[in-house]
Amino acid sequence: MNTAATDKKPRLTTSAMIASIAAEGQRVKAAPFGKALVEYAATHPEVVGMTADLAKYTDLHLFAQAYPERFFQMGMAEQLLMGAAGGMAKVGLVPFATTYAVFGTRRAYDFIHQVIAEENLPVKICCALPGLTTGYGPSHQATEDLAMMRAIPGLTVVDPCDALDIEQAVPQIAQHPGPVYMRLLRGNVPLVLDEYDYSFELGKAKLLRGGADVLVISSGFMTMRTLEVAKQLANDNIGVAVLHCPTIKPLDDATILAEVRKPGRLVVVAENHSTVGGLGEAVAGLLLREGVTPSRFRMLALPDTFLDAGALPTLHDRYGISAEKIAAQFKQWLA
């Protein structure tokens, strides 16, 4: 066995299973969700923070420190968390309920559906570890959360890209009159969108860069990855346009259709989610309903399977969502 090549790479430790998705040397901001919520709540006393034993791991501990009388620790009982959040919303409060995405969706789905969404209550469900952002296997990998949440009538679904997206999304989802499910990046969160004259607008997709060869429609940290790939492929004279779609439901139909109608480009939907029921199928359904047929259409997403446990860099390579694998896939599709 030739170990020379493998010896050049640093040995991954167990901590790589929960590592930040930031690339080496990338700019980051610490706890953007927690800080943004503390700032917003300073002038909005109706905002309360709630969690199911995961304040530290969703950055809600900052809210708890700032407003202890408005913070509610519900323990390891996600159904209770959602039920109580609905009750508080009934009496005029605006609860921000945080937990991991697997627990907030799979475990508490009926409570979100019946207690919160059916009553159209302004509960903001903000969930960490979306998709493949942890290496702890299917018990913690919420690879189907968008499909589940998209299926609930009246529920707005948001998948922010970076720290700027999260900071700007917090006051907007707080002011939205109905329920919201937002995927949450925690801890040291990458900062990339400030380079693109970007501002978050609930319900709107934003074109971050143009390109004549590929149009990528993406959400979450896959927007960050595809921007990185677009810069790489520009060196090979491949033009990659990136349309960031942070609001999954409702989709910004008009902007997506306008970009897809531009002829001659490979259209790729890139998401940190299963191929089933996420942004890819939402966009495909939109195009089919409107009779818009791109010359080529591909979905770059996680496979419809239970994913492995392991170090995040290894898993992102294995399932094709690392920058290196994305670039190689684009070149193959364009060949």
XYZ file of C-alpha atoms in Angstrom, residues 112-229:
118
model
C -46.039 21.578 14.364
C -48.748 20.514 11.930
C -51.716 20.646 14.303
C -50.836 23.070 17.085
C -48.816 25.645 15.151
C -49.466 25.538 11.401
C -53.172 24.763 11.343
C -53.718 27.726 13.668
C -51.303 29.890 11.589
C -49.441 30.906 14.726
C -46.274 33.034 14.555
C -43.886 30.408 15.949
C -40.350 30.546 14.535
C -38.791 27.077 14.523
C -35.011 27.417 14.105
C -33.176 24.129 13.846
C -29.461 23.349 13.824
C -27.619 20.494 12.058
C -29.624 20.559 8.813
C -28.785 18.034 6.107
C -25.201 16.792 6.172
C -23.714 19.213 8.708
C -22.903 16.550 11.287
C -21.113 13.253 10.993
C -23.139 11.465 13.656
C -25.182 9.374 11.267
C -28.915 9.223 10.434
C -29.997 9.875 14.039
C -28.643 13.431 13.719
C -28.603 14.088 9.950
C -31.781 15.900 8.906
C -31.623 15.043 5.220
C -35.409 15.057 4.746
C -36.478 18.086 6.806
C -37.253 20.342 3.835
C -39.512 17.689 2.293
C -41.421 17.347 5.563
C -41.760 21.055 6.238
C -42.639 21.970 2.635
C -45.622 19.631 2.914
C -47.235 21.617 5.751
C -49.730 24.199 4.451
C -48.911 27.809 5.273
C -45.463 27.106 6.711
C -42.686 29.336 5.389
C -39.389 27.443 4.936
C -35.994 29.182 4.937
C -32.509 27.765 4.270
C -29.894 30.516 4.784
C -26.391 30.354 3.342
C -24.121 32.102 5.821
C -23.846 34.424 8.810
C -25.127 37.462 6.898
C -28.166 35.549 5.666
C -29.000 34.428 9.208
C -28.501 37.861 10.772
C -30.801 39.507 8.253
C -33.350 36.698 8.266
C -34.000 36.825 12.030
C -35.930 40.146 12.137
C -37.783 39.331 8.926
C -39.030 35.943 10.061
C -39.910 37.485 13.442
C -42.133 40.034 11.689
C -43.721 37.459 9.381
C -47.290 36.897 10.625
C -47.293 33.112 10.243
C -45.160 30.110 11.252
C -41.612 29.704 9.932
C -39.158 26.817 9.791
C -35.562 28.012 9.382
C -32.506 25.826 9.027
C -29.791 27.073 11.339
C -26.006 27.199 11.098
C -24.448 27.611 14.521
C -21.143 28.464 16.156
C -18.513 29.912 13.814
C -20.560 30.414 10.659
C -18.906 31.296 7.317
C -19.368 34.821 5.945
C -19.422 35.032 2.134
C -22.484 36.900 0.863
C -21.233 40.346 1.867
C -18.895 40.112 -1.149
C -21.894 40.076 -3.515
C -23.877 43.184 -2.531
C -26.471 40.824 -1.075
C -29.317 41.386 1.331
C -31.797 38.797 2.545
C -35.400 39.342 1.548
C -37.957 36.817 2.711
C -39.548 35.072 -0.259
C -36.974 36.329 -2.772
C -34.177 34.636 -4.714
C -31.107 36.713 -5.590
C -28.725 36.349 -8.530
C -25.245 36.573 -7.030
C -23.223 36.231 -10.230
C -23.854 35.676 -13.921
C -22.526 33.005 -16.253
C -23.221 31.744 -19.770
C -22.607 28.016 -19.316
C -24.250 26.915 -16.066
C -27.091 28.273 -13.930
C -26.998 26.988 -10.361
C -30.129 27.419 -8.245
C -29.044 26.744 -4.684
C -29.872 27.178 -1.030
C -28.105 26.888 2.302
C -24.376 26.332 2.418
C -24.507 24.847 -1.089
C -24.683 28.445 -2.331
C -21.367 29.052 -0.603
C -19.910 25.926 -2.193
C -21.139 26.739 -5.690
C -19.763 30.278 -5.464
C -16.389 28.760 -4.658
C -16.721 26.392 -7.611
